[in-house]
């Protein structure tokens, strides 16, 4: 009877307490389920973004490497015949750039003065341009010193618009370890057409993309493409799901051109 009496004394508080504890448990379980669902959504979003960026990365790298190989082919042709005529250059260049809708022009500059350019008609005013007087001379000088190809851009083009410029220094085929410098070949890629070709301009692309130069030298860590609003001046991303490195051009050895 004594125990029963105590229970009856506490009983008015038992039911409310149980209800409160039950409600708290429900809230905790609901919160944990919500957190789990949000984590799952974020994981799915990361996977989706990673797949999209992997695809874009492969397209960018493949596109630029193809152009790099194209320009190496031109440099090899120049090495074989350092006294090309303009007509011969037109034939070689037109063959190499066929079916590349984003290539604006391709040029060769013996001793850093433009002597050959394709297509000739819209780019005739480029003939005689001395790269030593160009704002692009710093990266050109670095390419010569390191005997490696360089990619710069996007930059404002003299003919209007913006573009990427791929350059390769050429050294004479003397067989000597320190072969003398002949000149440089350059290939200009239209910025907008390049973006369209690799899918950066697709209307159904549901992410914002920024390309940032991470290598050393001139322009290190600069924004190299659209999406500058994603990265502040300190280089930190505001909204970053994923980032992938892109090898746009391999370094060239001493025997390469």
XYZ file of C-alpha atoms in Angstrom:
257
model
C 0.000 0.000 0.000
C 2.850 2.338 0.783
C 4.471 1.818 -2.634
C 1.153 2.233 -4.414
C 0.538 5.430 -2.548
C 3.852 6.868 -3.671
C 3.093 5.950 -7.250
C -0.276 7.630 -7.032
C 1.454 10.726 -5.621
C 3.897 10.899 -8.568
C 1.468 9.812 -11.237
C 0.229 13.333 -12.166
C 3.787 14.134 -13.390
C 4.541 10.854 -15.130
C 2.402 11.289 -18.236
C 3.529 14.871 -19.069
C 7.145 13.871 -18.538
C 6.796 10.892 -20.844
C 5.131 13.078 -23.474
C 7.897 15.680 -23.271
C 10.627 13.050 -23.505
C 8.858 11.421 -26.441
C 8.552 14.764 -28.208
C 12.236 15.487 -27.619
C 13.193 12.085 -28.992
C 11.027 12.691 -32.064
C 12.670 16.075 -32.619
C 16.144 14.587 -32.243
C 15.364 11.733 -34.624
C 13.818 14.176 -37.097
C 16.857 16.434 -36.905
C 19.234 13.525 -37.425
C 17.198 12.336 -40.401
C 17.278 15.865 -41.836
C 21.040 16.108 -41.340
C 21.476 12.719 -42.981
C 19.281 13.748 -45.921
C 21.182 17.023 -46.395
C 24.506 15.169 -46.225
C 23.235 12.734 -48.838
C 22.125 15.592 -51.095
C 25.515 17.271 -50.745
C 27.278 14.008 -51.524
C 25.102 13.535 -54.615
C 25.786 17.134 -55.664
C 29.526 16.639 -55.250
C 29.415 13.479 -57.345
C 27.406 15.263 -60.043
C 29.736 18.277 -60.083
C 32.785 16.006 -60.078
C 31.478 14.130 -63.120
C 30.728 17.372 -64.957
C 34.139 18.836 -64.154
C 35.881 15.603 -65.120
C 34.177 15.774 -68.509
C 35.075 19.441 -68.986
C 38.629 18.800 -67.809
C 39.078 16.006 -70.333
C 37.662 18.174 -73.135
C 39.869 21.162 -72.300
C 42.997 19.069 -71.949
C 42.280 17.048 -75.078
C 41.488 20.144 -77.128
C 44.606 22.036 -76.096
C 46.900 19.020 -76.376
C 45.610 18.440 -79.910
C 46.485 22.033 -80.768
C 49.868 21.611 -79.114
C 50.607 18.599 -81.307
C 49.395 20.533 -84.345
C 51.783 23.375 -83.582
C 54.618 20.902 -82.996
C 53.910 19.532 -86.467
C 54.268 23.016 -87.907
C 57.503 23.615 -86.025
C 58.885 20.341 -87.395
C 58.006 21.450 -90.927
C 59.775 24.757 -90.346
C 62.842 22.960 -89.003
C 63.017 20.881 -92.162
C 62.771 23.973 -94.356
C 63.790 27.192 -92.647
C 63.379 29.138 -95.895
C 59.690 28.489 -96.442
C 57.853 30.674 -98.897
C 54.587 32.260 -97.846
C 52.779 29.985 -100.292
C 54.358 26.866 -98.783
C 53.460 28.060 -95.301
C 49.836 28.604 -96.371
C 49.599 25.048 -97.690
C 51.125 23.481 -94.575
C 49.129 25.601 -92.134
C 45.816 25.133 -93.930
C 46.300 21.372 -93.841
C 47.129 21.382 -90.143
C 44.271 23.611 -88.976
C 41.557 21.983 -91.084
C 38.361 21.257 -89.121
C 39.463 23.416 -86.178
C 36.736 26.039 -86.027
C 38.193 27.789 -82.990
C 41.637 28.514 -84.482
C 41.797 32.154 -85.577
C 45.279 32.182 -87.045
C 48.682 30.557 -86.969
C 51.975 32.383 -87.447
C 55.729 31.888 -87.597
C 58.236 34.529 -86.550
C 61.901 33.973 -87.473
C 64.056 35.942 -85.047
C 60.791 37.011 -83.322
C 59.505 39.010 -86.317
C 56.282 37.699 -87.892
C 57.022 36.627 -91.458
C 54.369 33.963 -92.036
C 50.690 33.982 -91.078
C 47.645 31.897 -91.982
C 45.081 32.806 -93.145
C 46.950 35.593 -94.873
C 44.203 37.929 -96.110
C 42.613 38.899 -92.754
C 45.953 38.896 -90.917
C 48.249 40.615 -93.397
C 48.794 43.552 -91.016
C 50.455 41.131 -88.571
C 53.381 40.681 -90.960
C 56.436 42.491 -89.673
C 55.281 42.611 -86.053
C 58.271 42.310 -83.708
C 57.388 40.284 -80.616
C 60.109 42.099 -78.677
C 57.870 45.167 -78.800
C 54.817 43.182 -77.715
C 53.188 43.058 -74.292
C 53.497 39.275 -74.636
C 57.287 39.335 -74.827
C 57.813 38.333 -71.166
C 56.201 34.872 -71.539
C 57.827 34.493 -74.964
C 61.236 35.163 -73.457
C 60.493 32.606 -70.741
C 59.515 30.017 -73.356
C 62.795 30.581 -75.187
C 64.844 30.372 -72.002
C 63.163 27.142 -70.897
C 62.808 25.725 -74.433
C 59.195 24.920 -73.676
C 55.822 25.761 -75.089
C 53.571 28.243 -73.320
C 49.861 28.961 -73.166
C 48.659 32.456 -72.302
C 45.217 33.964 -72.066
C 42.585 34.795 -72.483
C 44.059 38.044 -73.807
C 42.595 40.872 -75.858
C 43.446 40.341 -79.527
C 44.512 43.121 -81.879
C 41.865 42.018 -84.396
C 39.177 42.217 -81.719
C 37.738 39.717 -79.282
C 39.682 37.560 -76.884
C 41.716 34.428 -77.286
C 44.244 31.953 -75.975
C 47.712 31.923 -77.532
C 49.884 28.829 -77.718
C 53.531 29.402 -78.617
C 56.466 27.068 -79.272
C 60.078 28.222 -79.711
C 61.996 26.632 -82.569
C 65.690 25.803 -82.469
C 67.705 24.891 -85.539
C 68.314 21.191 -86.158
C 72.083 21.202 -85.796
C 72.285 18.193 -83.513
C 74.175 20.259 -80.958
C 72.935 20.342 -77.335
C 72.703 24.142 -77.498
C 71.100 24.526 -80.916
C 70.715 28.158 -82.021
C 67.317 29.813 -81.766
C 65.366 30.174 -85.036
C 62.149 31.822 -83.975
C 58.712 31.059 -82.625
C 55.433 29.672 -83.944
C 52.115 30.784 -82.500
C 48.533 29.619 -82.655
C 45.597 31.825 -81.615
C 42.392 30.219 -80.328
C 39.111 32.133 -80.293
C 37.917 32.406 -76.690
C 34.161 32.197 -77.322
C 34.375 29.444 -79.927
C 36.700 27.406 -77.716
C 34.253 27.672 -74.812
C 31.417 26.608 -77.097
C 33.376 23.643 -78.454
C 34.207 22.232 -75.017
C 30.750 22.860 -73.563
C 31.407 25.831 -71.270
C 28.730 27.805 -73.104
C 26.050 25.115 -72.860
C 22.788 26.551 -71.531
C 22.085 23.358 -69.578
C 25.395 23.561 -67.695
C 24.067 23.973 -64.155
C 27.349 24.939 -62.502
C 29.621 27.965 -62.679
C 33.159 27.228 -63.817
C 36.361 29.209 -63.367
C 39.791 28.349 -64.752
C 42.661 29.608 -62.628
C 46.331 29.566 -63.550
C 48.247 27.884 -60.715
C 51.706 27.633 -62.219
C 54.604 29.912 -61.481
C 55.817 32.869 -63.448
C 53.884 35.699 -65.020
C 50.174 35.519 -64.315
C 50.448 32.919 -61.569
C 47.141 32.264 -59.788
C 45.303 34.645 -62.088
C 41.814 33.935 -63.331
C 42.291 32.476 -66.787
C 38.669 32.235 -67.813
C 35.132 33.233 -66.980
C 33.894 32.756 -63.419
C 36.138 35.318 -61.757
C 33.301 36.078 -59.350
C 33.799 32.617 -57.843
C 37.218 33.519 -56.535
C 38.012 36.642 -54.525
C 41.233 38.600 -54.679
C 42.828 36.444 -52.016
C 42.372 33.408 -54.247
C 39.771 31.735 -52.043
C 36.712 30.128 -53.581
C 33.330 31.390 -52.412
C 31.439 28.335 -53.617
C 33.646 25.384 -54.417
C 32.451 21.824 -54.736
C 35.373 20.376 -56.602
C 38.464 21.353 -58.538
C 40.537 19.388 -61.009
C 44.015 20.036 -62.402
C 44.289 20.357 -66.161
C 47.587 19.734 -67.951
C 47.136 22.115 -70.867
C 50.562 21.553 -72.355
C 53.450 19.289 -71.453
C 56.905 20.794 -70.948
C 59.145 20.245 -73.945
C 62.569 18.713 -73.683
C 65.687 20.129 -75.254
C 65.265 18.084 -78.369
C 61.621 19.012 -78.842
C 60.317 21.932 -80.825
